[in-house]
Amino acid sequence: MPPPAETARHGLAADHSARPERADWTMDQGWQHYTAQQHGVWKTLFERQSRLLLGRACDAFVQGMAQLPIDASQIPDFRRLSDLLLPRTGWQIVAVPGLLPDEVFFEHLAHRRFPAGNFIRQPHQLDYLEEPDVFHDVFGHVPLLMNPTMADYIQAYGVGGLRAQKLGVLDKLARVYWYTVEFGLMRQKDGLKIYGAGIASSATESVFSLDDASPNRLRFDLERVMRTSYRIDDFQETYFVIDDLAQLLELASIDFATLYQRVLGQPDLAPGAVLPSDWVLSRGSGAYHRAKRNSCVAPT
Ligand code: HBI
Ligand code: FE
């Protein structure tokens, strides 16, 4: 059977039955094969998010975006992004078909290669998509790779991930990535701002995370976050708030073996839990997820 046409591949999420072309799962972005409709989906998403993030994204995100060849006109070419990033921060963007096995993902991050999905969501998937596509990965993640602190932190996560995997505690570390790189909020002088890519690339969650009364907003605490499970299929019940990006670098210097031992001795926490020891910035009403739970138990 002939291989599927290059153009067909961009329209689809990763096909996990297919073997990766290379051992590290990287592939050619195939930039020249994006269709006008695919560039159009990018434009729609870019313009909507740029509007929503005005006054909502943290300064580092806005600065990074302004310095990169990322705009509404077309899906960015990863080579052009890398040409700019590499001399500044030592990072490159590599094209991948979608979600990677954990160790492949960590290996890339540990070497300052950011894997970005080369496909883009379909027009009917503008609001929700399970796998990271080029809009999530490039619009959401790449601007903060221009920030030296974030650049070091994400690499440290890759190194830490390889180590956590060997220690059998990857689920604990993955929560830290989830509640920072993906769904983190930051307290800036002018108020609460978004830095997490999962929020920054989502129209609905960029509003929900900052403006809705439902979720908890708690000050970030590494051990607390490691104990907290998370939702992958809906808005977060709790957002953890850092004071500045430098706070994340405690991850790079921490004695993980000791920390993991302590965390393993304590029970996991539900996504919506609030403890007496938490530093609560805003206590959520929980209304959003309560309403969902109630509608889910109705007989079908
Ligand atoms: N692969 N492409 C991609 N992007 C991710 O964010 C990603 C991944 N593989 C594994 C993974 N994330 C997480 O499960 C780890 O951070 C634990
Ligand atoms: Fe992501």
XYZ file of N, CA and C and ligand atoms in Angstrom, residues 96-106 109 114-117 131-132 136-137 141 157 161 165 170-171 173-175 177-178 181-182 230, ligand 1:
119
model
N 6.417 16.735 15.556
C 6.048 15.375 15.962
C 4.574 15.142 15.576
N 4.154 13.863 15.527
C 2.780 13.597 15.073
C 1.699 13.810 16.133
N 2.072 14.070 17.392
C 1.066 14.225 18.451
C 1.685 13.895 19.785
N 0.915 13.256 20.673
C 1.451 12.895 21.986
C 2.571 11.879 21.834
N 3.615 12.026 22.603
C 4.761 11.124 22.554
C 4.776 10.258 23.809
N 5.403 9.076 23.708
C 5.638 8.304 24.934
C 6.452 9.180 25.903
N 6.198 9.034 27.204
C 6.808 9.913 28.190
C 8.329 10.054 28.013
N 9.016 8.911 27.875
C 10.488 9.008 27.877
C 11.003 9.709 26.621
N 10.280 9.585 25.514
C 10.673 10.278 24.286
C 10.478 11.788 24.470
N 9.358 12.148 25.087
C 9.052 13.549 25.382
C 10.122 14.152 26.301
N 10.439 13.456 27.383
C 11.432 13.970 28.344
C 12.811 14.112 27.715
N 12.931 17.325 25.804
C 12.988 18.516 26.667
C 14.349 18.633 27.341
N 11.809 21.324 21.763
C 10.394 21.298 22.124
C 9.602 20.609 21.029
N 8.955 19.456 21.353
C 8.184 18.754 20.332
C 6.841 19.459 20.117
N 6.555 19.806 18.885
C 5.284 20.460 18.562
C 4.530 19.622 17.539
N 3.266 19.394 17.800
C 2.429 18.675 16.842
C 2.399 19.447 15.534
N -5.514 15.971 21.657
C -4.069 15.931 21.471
C -3.516 17.313 21.180
N -2.282 17.551 21.611
C -1.695 18.863 21.352
C -1.412 19.074 19.864
N -1.948 24.693 19.917
C -1.624 24.578 21.341
C -0.116 24.683 21.564
N 0.643 23.902 20.809
C 2.087 23.821 21.074
C 2.825 25.112 20.723
N 2.815 27.345 23.942
C 4.075 27.071 24.647
C 5.259 27.915 24.207
N 12.466 19.989 33.787
C 11.362 19.036 33.856
C 11.697 17.781 33.038
N 11.974 14.320 34.699
C 11.034 13.297 34.247
C 11.721 11.964 34.032
N 10.815 8.784 36.374
C 10.368 7.539 35.763
C 11.119 6.354 36.371
N 6.585 9.120 38.485
C 6.317 10.060 37.402
C 4.978 10.777 37.554
N 3.980 10.049 38.086
C 2.668 10.697 38.225
C 2.763 11.946 39.101
N 5.437 13.980 39.483
C 6.106 15.073 38.758
C 5.223 15.611 37.631
N 4.498 14.716 36.971
C 3.640 15.143 35.864
C 2.610 16.171 36.340
N 2.201 16.049 37.598
C 1.253 17.029 38.150
C 1.866 18.421 38.218
N 4.101 19.660 36.132
C 4.064 20.190 34.768
C 2.649 20.663 34.433
N 1.689 19.843 34.788
C 0.294 20.141 34.494
C -0.135 21.462 35.125
N 3.330 24.563 33.723
C 3.505 24.795 32.284
C 2.182 24.770 31.526
N 1.266 23.898 31.921
C -0.002 23.811 31.197
C -1.102 24.715 31.771
N -5.484 15.699 38.761
C -6.017 16.746 37.883
C -6.992 16.182 36.873
N 3.898 14.506 24.204
N 3.850 15.851 22.345
C 3.690 15.695 23.674
N 3.330 16.766 24.419
C 3.163 16.656 25.764
O 2.838 17.654 26.449
C 3.357 15.406 26.358
C 3.750 14.323 25.531
N 3.947 13.108 26.066
C 3.814 12.880 27.495
C 3.369 14.069 28.239
N 3.190 15.219 27.690
C 3.063 14.014 29.686
O 2.257 12.913 29.962
C 4.329 14.065 30.507
O 4.570 15.422 30.792
C 4.217 13.287 31.785
